[in-house]
Amino acid sequence: MLAETWLRSLIWTDYRLGVIFTVILPLILLLWALAQKAEVIMRLLTIYWRVSSLLAISVYLLIPAFPVGFVSGIMARILIPISLWFWVDINEEIADRSTGALTLSFNAWRWAVSIFCVIGAVSTLPFLQCAISKEAVSSSFCRAFLEPPLLFKEYFHPNSQAGFLGFLGTVGLIFYVGCLIYFVFFKLGKQGRSAIS
């Protein structure tokens, strides 16, 4: 019972920190970059939002406890740091920017969210067992991981069926994977590690 309480506490802490690091802070930074017309930071944040949309898709997949949601959530945490550090041209432009409050704040957030995502990906690996069988999903271990997505549903979709929201998540995942495949096999081969807007 004590272990279950600790587990639930850690899961809720992870989700709360996730909202801060992956939604609130990058949104503030994007508005700040828009106000200062910092194009290179806006470009990288645009790439970040495209990649991090997999987190939102994962929440919708986890509302009806679709097993793929456990996998996509971990993949999102792996792809986010890659998307923030992969681009040679953007990294050079950010390094060449004059040191100011926006640049320092952006770089601090970039390091913080990367560390958060790596730690989160490693710590949620045990939940991959929830994607394997229906018996695992119905265990208290896996059900604890589904509590935050269900609360999200209560707040934002109180009158929607869980299955319908899962369907939206599935459509989003198919579109996301299609875009990722197109990028990796067509755009990346032509552009290399230069950022593509």
JSON list of C-alpha atoms in Angstrom, two decimals:
[
{"chain": "A", "resi": 1, "resn": "MET", "atom": "CA", "xyz": [0.00, 0.00, 0.00]},
{"chain": "A", "resi": 2, "resn": "LEU", "atom": "CA", "xyz": [2.83, 2.40, 0.86]},
{"chain": "A", "resi": 3, "resn": "ALA", "atom": "CA", "xyz": [4.62, 1.50, -2.40]},
{"chain": "A", "resi": 4, "resn": "GLU", "atom": "CA", "xyz": [1.42, 2.20, -4.36]},
{"chain": "A", "resi": 5, "resn": "THR", "atom": "CA", "xyz": [1.05, 5.60, -2.67]},
{"chain": "A", "resi": 6, "resn": "TRP", "atom": "CA", "xyz": [4.64, 6.47, -3.57]},
{"chain": "A", "resi": 7, "resn": "LEU", "atom": "CA", "xyz": [4.07, 5.32, -7.14]},
{"chain": "A", "resi": 8, "resn": "ARG", "atom": "CA", "xyz": [0.97, 7.47, -7.56]},
{"chain": "A", "resi": 9, "resn": "SER", "atom": "CA", "xyz": [2.78, 10.43, -6.03]},
{"chain": "A", "resi": 10, "resn": "LEU", "atom": "CA", "xyz": [5.70, 10.05, -8.46]},
{"chain": "A", "resi": 11, "resn": "ILE", "atom": "CA", "xyz": [3.36, 9.70, -11.45]},
{"chain": "A", "resi": 12, "resn": "TRP", "atom": "CA", "xyz": [1.43, 12.85, -10.53]},
{"chain": "A", "resi": 13, "resn": "THR", "atom": "CA", "xyz": [4.67, 14.76, -9.91]},
{"chain": "A", "resi": 14, "resn": "ASP", "atom": "CA", "xyz": [5.93, 13.68, -13.32]},
{"chain": "A", "resi": 15, "resn": "TYR", "atom": "CA", "xyz": [2.74, 14.89, -15.03]},
{"chain": "A", "resi": 16, "resn": "ARG", "atom": "CA", "xyz": [2.80, 18.23, -13.18]},
{"chain": "A", "resi": 17, "resn": "LEU", "atom": "CA", "xyz": [6.44, 18.82, -14.07]},
{"chain": "A", "resi": 18, "resn": "GLY", "atom": "CA", "xyz": [5.62, 17.75, -17.62]},
{"chain": "A", "resi": 19, "resn": "VAL", "atom": "CA", "xyz": [2.98, 20.48, -17.92]},
{"chain": "A", "resi": 20, "resn": "ILE", "atom": "CA", "xyz": [5.47, 23.07, -16.64]},
{"chain": "A", "resi": 21, "resn": "PHE", "atom": "CA", "xyz": [8.47, 21.99, -18.75]},
{"chain": "A", "resi": 22, "resn": "THR", "atom": "CA", "xyz": [6.74, 20.89, -21.95]},
{"chain": "A", "resi": 23, "resn": "VAL", "atom": "CA", "xyz": [3.77, 23.28, -22.18]},
{"chain": "A", "resi": 24, "resn": "ILE", "atom": "CA", "xyz": [3.93, 26.40, -19.99]},
{"chain": "A", "resi": 25, "resn": "LEU", "atom": "CA", "xyz": [7.63, 27.31, -20.27]},
{"chain": "A", "resi": 26, "resn": "PRO", "atom": "CA", "xyz": [7.99, 26.76, -24.04]},
{"chain": "A", "resi": 27, "resn": "LEU", "atom": "CA", "xyz": [4.78, 28.75, -24.60]},
{"chain": "A", "resi": 28, "resn": "ILE", "atom": "CA", "xyz": [6.19, 31.67, -22.56]},
{"chain": "A", "resi": 29, "resn": "LEU", "atom": "CA", "xyz": [9.47, 31.42, -24.47]},
{"chain": "A", "resi": 30, "resn": "LEU", "atom": "CA", "xyz": [7.66, 31.38, -27.81]},
{"chain": "A", "resi": 31, "resn": "LEU", "atom": "CA", "xyz": [5.69, 34.53, -26.94]},
{"chain": "A", "resi": 32, "resn": "TRP", "atom": "CA", "xyz": [8.89, 36.17, -25.68]},
{"chain": "A", "resi": 33, "resn": "ALA", "atom": "CA", "xyz": [10.74, 35.23, -28.88]},
{"chain": "A", "resi": 34, "resn": "LEU", "atom": "CA", "xyz": [7.85, 36.59, -30.97]},
{"chain": "A", "resi": 35, "resn": "ALA", "atom": "CA", "xyz": [7.96, 39.87, -29.05]},
{"chain": "A", "resi": 36, "resn": "GLN", "atom": "CA", "xyz": [11.74, 40.18, -29.58]},
{"chain": "A", "resi": 37, "resn": "LYS", "atom": "CA", "xyz": [11.58, 38.86, -33.17]},
{"chain": "A", "resi": 38, "resn": "ALA", "atom": "CA", "xyz": [14.18, 36.21, -32.30]},
{"chain": "A", "resi": 39, "resn": "GLU", "atom": "CA", "xyz": [13.73, 34.14, -35.45]},
{"chain": "A", "resi": 40, "resn": "VAL", "atom": "CA", "xyz": [16.18, 31.34, -34.65]},
{"chain": "A", "resi": 41, "resn": "ILE", "atom": "CA", "xyz": [14.55, 30.65, -31.28]},
{"chain": "A", "resi": 42, "resn": "MET", "atom": "CA", "xyz": [11.09, 30.80, -32.88]},
{"chain": "A", "resi": 43, "resn": "ARG", "atom": "CA", "xyz": [12.24, 28.30, -35.51]},
{"chain": "A", "resi": 44, "resn": "LEU", "atom": "CA", "xyz": [13.52, 25.82, -32.94]},
{"chain": "A", "resi": 45, "resn": "LEU", "atom": "CA", "xyz": [10.41, 26.23, -30.79]},
{"chain": "A", "resi": 46, "resn": "THR", "atom": "CA", "xyz": [8.24, 25.59, -33.86]},
{"chain": "A", "resi": 47, "resn": "ILE", "atom": "CA", "xyz": [10.14, 22.35, -34.43]},
{"chain": "A", "resi": 48, "resn": "TYR", "atom": "CA", "xyz": [9.77, 21.54, -30.72]},
{"chain": "A", "resi": 49, "resn": "TRP", "atom": "CA", "xyz": [5.97, 22.01, -30.80]},
{"chain": "A", "resi": 50, "resn": "ARG", "atom": "CA", "xyz": [5.65, 19.74, -33.83]},
{"chain": "A", "resi": 51, "resn": "VAL", "atom": "CA", "xyz": [7.66, 16.99, -32.15]},
{"chain": "A", "resi": 52, "resn": "SER", "atom": "CA", "xyz": [6.17, 17.38, -28.67]},
{"chain": "A", "resi": 53, "resn": "SER", "atom": "CA", "xyz": [2.63, 17.04, -30.04]},
{"chain": "A", "resi": 54, "resn": "LEU", "atom": "CA", "xyz": [3.25, 13.30, -29.57]},
{"chain": "A", "resi": 55, "resn": "LEU", "atom": "CA", "xyz": [2.86, 13.90, -25.82]},
{"chain": "A", "resi": 56, "resn": "ALA", "atom": "CA", "xyz": [-0.67, 15.24, -26.36]},
{"chain": "A", "resi": 57, "resn": "ILE", "atom": "CA", "xyz": [-1.45, 12.35, -28.70]},
{"chain": "A", "resi": 58, "resn": "SER", "atom": "CA", "xyz": [-0.24, 9.94, -26.00]},
{"chain": "A", "resi": 59, "resn": "VAL", "atom": "CA", "xyz": [-2.59, 11.47, -23.42]},
{"chain": "A", "resi": 60, "resn": "TYR", "atom": "CA", "xyz": [-5.55, 10.87, -25.75]},
{"chain": "A", "resi": 61, "resn": "LEU", "atom": "CA", "xyz": [-4.40, 7.30, -26.37]},
{"chain": "A", "resi": 62, "resn": "LEU", "atom": "CA", "xyz": [-4.10, 6.65, -22.63]},
{"chain": "A", "resi": 63, "resn": "ILE", "atom": "CA", "xyz": [-7.61, 7.90, -21.80]},
{"chain": "A", "resi": 64, "resn": "PRO", "atom": "CA", "xyz": [-9.16, 4.61, -23.03]},
{"chain": "A", "resi": 65, "resn": "ALA", "atom": "CA", "xyz": [-5.96, 2.73, -21.99]},
{"chain": "A", "resi": 66, "resn": "PHE", "atom": "CA", "xyz": [-4.83, 1.95, -25.55]},
{"chain": "A", "resi": 67, "resn": "PRO", "atom": "CA", "xyz": [-1.54, 0.04, -25.10]},
{"chain": "A", "resi": 68, "resn": "VAL", "atom": "CA", "xyz": [0.24, 2.04, -27.82]},
{"chain": "A", "resi": 69, "resn": "GLY", "atom": "CA", "xyz": [-0.11, 5.14, -25.61]},
{"chain": "A", "resi": 70, "resn": "PHE", "atom": "CA", "xyz": [2.49, 3.77, -23.20]},
{"chain": "A", "resi": 71, "resn": "VAL", "atom": "CA", "xyz": [4.95, 3.34, -26.07]},
{"chain": "A", "resi": 72, "resn": "SER", "atom": "CA", "xyz": [4.25, 6.71, -27.75]},
{"chain": "A", "resi": 73, "resn": "GLY", "atom": "CA", "xyz": [4.69, 8.53, -24.43]},
{"chain": "A", "resi": 74, "resn": "ILE", "atom": "CA", "xyz": [8.21, 7.15, -24.03]},
{"chain": "A", "resi": 75, "resn": "MET", "atom": "CA", "xyz": [9.00, 7.85, -27.69]},
{"chain": "A", "resi": 76, "resn": "ALA", "atom": "CA", "xyz": [7.92, 11.48, -27.24]},
{"chain": "A", "resi": 77, "resn": "ARG", "atom": "CA", "xyz": [10.39, 11.88, -24.38]},
{"chain": "A", "resi": 78, "resn": "ILE", "atom": "CA", "xyz": [13.17, 10.48, -26.58]},
{"chain": "A", "resi": 79, "resn": "LEU", "atom": "CA", "xyz": [12.32, 12.61, -29.62]},
{"chain": "A", "resi": 80, "resn": "ILE", "atom": "CA", "xyz": [12.03, 15.94, -27.76]},
{"chain": "A", "resi": 81, "resn": "PRO", "atom": "CA", "xyz": [15.72, 16.23, -26.74]},
{"chain": "A", "resi": 82, "resn": "ILE", "atom": "CA", "xyz": [16.77, 15.08, -30.22]},
{"chain": "A", "resi": 83, "resn": "SER", "atom": "CA", "xyz": [14.60, 17.79, -31.82]},
{"chain": "A", "resi": 84, "resn": "LEU", "atom": "CA", "xyz": [16.15, 20.47, -29.58]},
{"chain": "A", "resi": 85, "resn": "TRP", "atom": "CA", "xyz": [19.82, 19.62, -30.23]},
{"chain": "A", "resi": 86, "resn": "PHE", "atom": "CA", "xyz": [19.91, 17.95, -33.67]},
{"chain": "A", "resi": 87, "resn": "TRP", "atom": "CA", "xyz": [20.10, 21.04, -35.88]},
{"chain": "A", "resi": 88, "resn": "VAL", "atom": "CA", "xyz": [23.65, 22.22, -36.59]},
{"chain": "A", "resi": 89, "resn": "ASP", "atom": "CA", "xyz": [22.65, 25.53, -38.19]},
{"chain": "A", "resi": 90, "resn": "ILE", "atom": "CA", "xyz": [20.26, 26.48, -35.37]},
{"chain": "A", "resi": 91, "resn": "ASN", "atom": "CA", "xyz": [22.78, 25.53, -32.68]},
{"chain": "A", "resi": 92, "resn": "GLU", "atom": "CA", "xyz": [25.39, 27.74, -34.35]},
{"chain": "A", "resi": 93, "resn": "GLU", "atom": "CA", "xyz": [22.98, 30.68, -34.68]},
{"chain": "A", "resi": 94, "resn": "ILE", "atom": "CA", "xyz": [21.94, 30.40, -31.03]},
{"chain": "A", "resi": 95, "resn": "ALA", "atom": "CA", "xyz": [25.60, 30.22, -29.96]},
{"chain": "A", "resi": 96, "resn": "ASP", "atom": "CA", "xyz": [26.31, 33.37, -32.02]},
{"chain": "A", "resi": 97, "resn": "ARG", "atom": "CA", "xyz": [23.43, 35.32, -30.48]},
{"chain": "A", "resi": 98, "resn": "SER", "atom": "CA", "xyz": [24.35, 38.04, -28.05]},
{"chain": "A", "resi": 99, "resn": "THR", "atom": "CA", "xyz": [23.90, 36.86, -24.49]},
{"chain": "A", "resi": 100, "resn": "GLY", "atom": "CA", "xyz": [20.63, 38.26, -23.24]},
{"chain": "A", "resi": 101, "resn": "ALA", "atom": "CA", "xyz": [17.82, 37.23, -20.93]},
{"chain": "A", "resi": 102, "resn": "LEU", "atom": "CA", "xyz": [15.90, 35.43, -23.70]},
{"chain": "A", "resi": 103, "resn": "THR", "atom": "CA", "xyz": [18.91, 33.44, -24.94]},
{"chain": "A", "resi": 104, "resn": "LEU", "atom": "CA", "xyz": [19.94, 32.47, -21.40]},
{"chain": "A", "resi": 105, "resn": "SER", "atom": "CA", "xyz": [16.38, 31.50, -20.47]},
{"chain": "A", "resi": 106, "resn": "PHE", "atom": "CA", "xyz": [15.92, 29.52, -23.68]},
{"chain": "A", "resi": 107, "resn": "ASN", "atom": "CA", "xyz": [19.19, 27.61, -23.23]},
{"chain": "A", "resi": 108, "resn": "ALA", "atom": "CA", "xyz": [18.37, 26.92, -19.56]},
{"chain": "A", "resi": 109, "resn": "TRP", "atom": "CA", "xyz": [14.95, 25.56, -20.57]},
{"chain": "A", "resi": 110, "resn": "ARG", "atom": "CA", "xyz": [16.46, 23.52, -23.41]},
{"chain": "A", "resi": 111, "resn": "TRP", "atom": "CA", "xyz": [18.86, 21.78, -21.00]},
{"chain": "A", "resi": 112, "resn": "ALA", "atom": "CA", "xyz": [16.18, 21.38, -18.30]},
{"chain": "A", "resi": 113, "resn": "VAL", "atom": "CA", "xyz": [13.54, 19.87, -20.59]},
{"chain": "A", "resi": 114, "resn": "SER", "atom": "CA", "xyz": [16.13, 17.56, -22.19]},
{"chain": "A", "resi": 115, "resn": "ILE", "atom": "CA", "xyz": [17.23, 16.24, -18.79]},
{"chain": "A", "resi": 116, "resn": "PHE", "atom": "CA", "xyz": [13.59, 15.95, -17.67]},
{"chain": "A", "resi": 117, "resn": "CYS", "atom": "CA", "xyz": [12.68, 13.95, -20.79]},
{"chain": "A", "resi": 118, "resn": "VAL", "atom": "CA", "xyz": [15.65, 11.59, -20.54]},
{"chain": "A", "resi": 119, "resn": "ILE", "atom": "CA", "xyz": [14.99, 10.88, -16.85]},
{"chain": "A", "resi": 120, "resn": "GLY", "atom": "CA", "xyz": [11.27, 10.52, -17.62]},
{"chain": "A", "resi": 121, "resn": "ALA", "atom": "CA", "xyz": [11.88, 8.09, -20.49]},
{"chain": "A", "resi": 122, "resn": "VAL", "atom": "CA", "xyz": [14.09, 5.88, -18.32]},
{"chain": "A", "resi": 123, "resn": "SER", "atom": "CA", "xyz": [11.75, 6.01, -15.31]},
{"chain": "A", "resi": 124, "resn": "THR", "atom": "CA", "xyz": [8.67, 5.11, -17.36]},
{"chain": "A", "resi": 125, "resn": "LEU", "atom": "CA", "xyz": [10.28, 2.10, -19.06]},
{"chain": "A", "resi": 126, "resn": "PRO", "atom": "CA", "xyz": [8.73, -0.27, -16.47]},
{"chain": "A", "resi": 127, "resn": "PHE", "atom": "CA", "xyz": [5.30, 0.86, -17.71]},
{"chain": "A", "resi": 128, "resn": "LEU", "atom": "CA", "xyz": [5.99, -0.71, -21.11]},
{"chain": "A", "resi": 129, "resn": "GLN", "atom": "CA", "xyz": [4.66, -3.93, -19.56]},
{"chain": "A", "resi": 130, "resn": "CYS", "atom": "CA", "xyz": [1.27, -2.19, -19.58]},
{"chain": "A", "resi": 131, "resn": "ALA", "atom": "CA", "xyz": [1.36, -2.25, -23.39]},
{"chain": "A", "resi": 132, "resn": "ILE", "atom": "CA", "xyz": [1.83, -6.00, -23.55]},
{"chain": "A", "resi": 133, "resn": "SER", "atom": "CA", "xyz": [-1.42, -7.50, -22.25]},
{"chain": "A", "resi": 134, "resn": "LYS", "atom": "CA", "xyz": [-4.92, -6.61, -21.08]},
{"chain": "A", "resi": 135, "resn": "GLU", "atom": "CA", "xyz": [-4.17, -8.25, -17.75]},
{"chain": "A", "resi": 136, "resn": "ALA", "atom": "CA", "xyz": [-1.23, -5.88, -17.21]},
{"chain": "A", "resi": 137, "resn": "VAL", "atom": "CA", "xyz": [-3.31, -2.81, -18.12]},
{"chain": "A", "resi": 138, "resn": "SER", "atom": "CA", "xyz": [-5.91, -3.72, -15.52]},
{"chain": "A", "resi": 139, "resn": "SER", "atom": "CA", "xyz": [-3.30, -4.02, -12.75]},
{"chain": "A", "resi": 140, "resn": "SER", "atom": "CA", "xyz": [-3.09, -1.30, -10.08]},
{"chain": "A", "resi": 141, "resn": "PHE", "atom": "CA", "xyz": [0.44, -0.51, -11.32]},
{"chain": "A", "resi": 142, "resn": "CYS", "atom": "CA", "xyz": [-0.79, 0.44, -14.80]},
{"chain": "A", "resi": 143, "resn": "ARG", "atom": "CA", "xyz": [-4.07, 1.99, -13.61]},
{"chain": "A", "resi": 144, "resn": "ALA", "atom": "CA", "xyz": [-2.07, 4.47, -11.51]},
{"chain": "A", "resi": 145, "resn": "PHE", "atom": "CA", "xyz": [-0.34, 5.68, -14.70]},
{"chain": "A", "resi": 146, "resn": "LEU", "atom": "CA", "xyz": [-3.74, 6.28, -16.33]},
{"chain": "A", "resi": 147, "resn": "GLU", "atom": "CA", "xyz": [-5.12, 8.54, -13.57]},
{"chain": "A", "resi": 148, "resn": "PRO", "atom": "CA", "xyz": [-3.74, 11.86, -14.93]},
{"chain": "A", "resi": 149, "resn": "PRO", "atom": "CA", "xyz": [-5.08, 11.29, -18.49]},
{"chain": "A", "resi": 150, "resn": "LEU", "atom": "CA", "xyz": [-8.49, 10.43, -16.99]},
{"chain": "A", "resi": 151, "resn": "LEU", "atom": "CA", "xyz": [-8.45, 13.65, -14.96]},
{"chain": "A", "resi": 152, "resn": "PHE", "atom": "CA", "xyz": [-7.55, 15.53, -18.16]},
{"chain": "A", "resi": 153, "resn": "LYS", "atom": "CA", "xyz": [-10.65, 13.97, -19.75]},
{"chain": "A", "resi": 154, "resn": "GLU", "atom": "CA", "xyz": [-12.82, 15.09, -16.83]},
{"chain": "A", "resi": 155, "resn": "TYR", "atom": "CA", "xyz": [-11.61, 18.69, -17.14]},
{"chain": "A", "resi": 156, "resn": "PHE", "atom": "CA", "xyz": [-11.55, 19.12, -20.91]},
{"chain": "A", "resi": 157, "resn": "HIS", "atom": "CA", "xyz": [-13.85, 16.43, -22.36]},
{"chain": "A", "resi": 158, "resn": "PRO", "atom": "CA", "xyz": [-16.42, 15.60, -19.63]},
{"chain": "A", "resi": 159, "resn": "ASN", "atom": "CA", "xyz": [-19.13, 14.68, -22.14]},
{"chain": "A", "resi": 160, "resn": "SER", "atom": "CA", "xyz": [-16.97, 12.68, -24.56]},
{"chain": "A", "resi": 161, "resn": "GLN", "atom": "CA", "xyz": [-16.59, 8.93, -24.66]},
{"chain": "A", "resi": 162, "resn": "ALA", "atom": "CA", "xyz": [-13.14, 7.57, -23.84]},
{"chain": "A", "resi": 163, "resn": "GLY", "atom": "CA", "xyz": [-13.23, 5.42, -26.97]},
{"chain": "A", "resi": 164, "resn": "PHE", "atom": "CA", "xyz": [-13.88, 8.45, -29.19]},
{"chain": "A", "resi": 165, "resn": "LEU", "atom": "CA", "xyz": [-10.97, 10.36, -27.62]},
{"chain": "A", "resi": 166, "resn": "GLY", "atom": "CA", "xyz": [-8.78, 7.30, -28.14]},
{"chain": "A", "resi": 167, "resn": "PHE", "atom": "CA", "xyz": [-9.87, 7.25, -31.78]},
{"chain": "A", "resi": 168, "resn": "LEU", "atom": "CA", "xyz": [-8.79, 10.90, -32.12]},
{"chain": "A", "resi": 169, "resn": "GLY", "atom": "CA", "xyz": [-5.46, 9.95, -30.55]},
{"chain": "A", "resi": 170, "resn": "THR", "atom": "CA", "xyz": [-5.10, 7.06, -33.01]},
{"chain": "A", "resi": 171, "resn": "VAL", "atom": "CA", "xyz": [-5.77, 9.34, -35.99]},
{"chain": "A", "resi": 172, "resn": "GLY", "atom": "CA", "xyz": [-3.25, 11.83, -34.59]},
{"chain": "A", "resi": 173, "resn": "LEU", "atom": "CA", "xyz": [-0.66, 9.07, -34.13]},
{"chain": "A", "resi": 174, "resn": "ILE", "atom": "CA", "xyz": [-1.12, 7.81, -37.71]},
{"chain": "A", "resi": 175, "resn": "PHE", "atom": "CA", "xyz": [-0.68, 11.36, -39.05]},
{"chain": "A", "resi": 176, "resn": "TYR", "atom": "CA", "xyz": [2.35, 11.93, -36.78]},
{"chain": "A", "resi": 177, "resn": "VAL", "atom": "CA", "xyz": [4.07, 8.70, -37.84]},
{"chain": "A", "resi": 178, "resn": "GLY", "atom": "CA", "xyz": [3.34, 9.50, -41.51]},
{"chain": "A", "resi": 179, "resn": "CYS", "atom": "CA", "xyz": [4.96, 12.94, -41.15]},
{"chain": "A", "resi": 180, "resn": "LEU", "atom": "CA", "xyz": [7.93, 11.46, -39.28]},
{"chain": "A", "resi": 181, "resn": "ILE", "atom": "CA", "xyz": [8.50, 8.81, -41.97]},
{"chain": "A", "resi": 182, "resn": "TYR", "atom": "CA", "xyz": [8.26, 11.45, -44.71]},
{"chain": "A", "resi": 183, "resn": "PHE", "atom": "CA", "xyz": [10.76, 13.66, -42.87]},
{"chain": "A", "resi": 184, "resn": "VAL", "atom": "CA", "xyz": [13.28, 10.89, -42.16]},
{"chain": "A", "resi": 185, "resn": "PHE", "atom": "CA", "xyz": [13.23, 9.31, -45.62]},
{"chain": "A", "resi": 186, "resn": "PHE", "atom": "CA", "xyz": [12.76, 12.35, -47.85]},
{"chain": "A", "resi": 187, "resn": "LYS", "atom": "CA", "xyz": [13.59, 15.69, -46.20]},
{"chain": "A", "resi": 188, "resn": "LEU", "atom": "CA", "xyz": [16.44, 14.59, -43.93]},
{"chain": "A", "resi": 189, "resn": "GLY", "atom": "CA", "xyz": [18.29, 12.95, -46.81]},
{"chain": "A", "resi": 190, "resn": "LYS", "atom": "CA", "xyz": [18.23, 16.20, -48.80]},
{"chain": "A", "resi": 191, "resn": "GLN", "atom": "CA", "xyz": [18.77, 18.75, -46.02]},
{"chain": "A", "resi": 192, "resn": "GLY", "atom": "CA", "xyz": [20.90, 16.81, -43.52]},
{"chain": "A", "resi": 193, "resn": "ARG", "atom": "CA", "xyz": [21.12, 18.44, -40.11]},
{"chain": "A", "resi": 194, "resn": "SER", "atom": "CA", "xyz": [19.99, 21.85, -41.31]},
{"chain": "A", "resi": 195, "resn": "ALA", "atom": "CA", "xyz": [16.68, 22.92, -39.84]},
{"chain": "A", "resi": 196, "resn": "ILE", "atom": "CA", "xyz": [13.71, 22.71, -42.14]},
{"chain": "A", "resi": 197, "resn": "SER", "atom": "CA", "xyz": [10.88, 25.13, -41.48]}
]
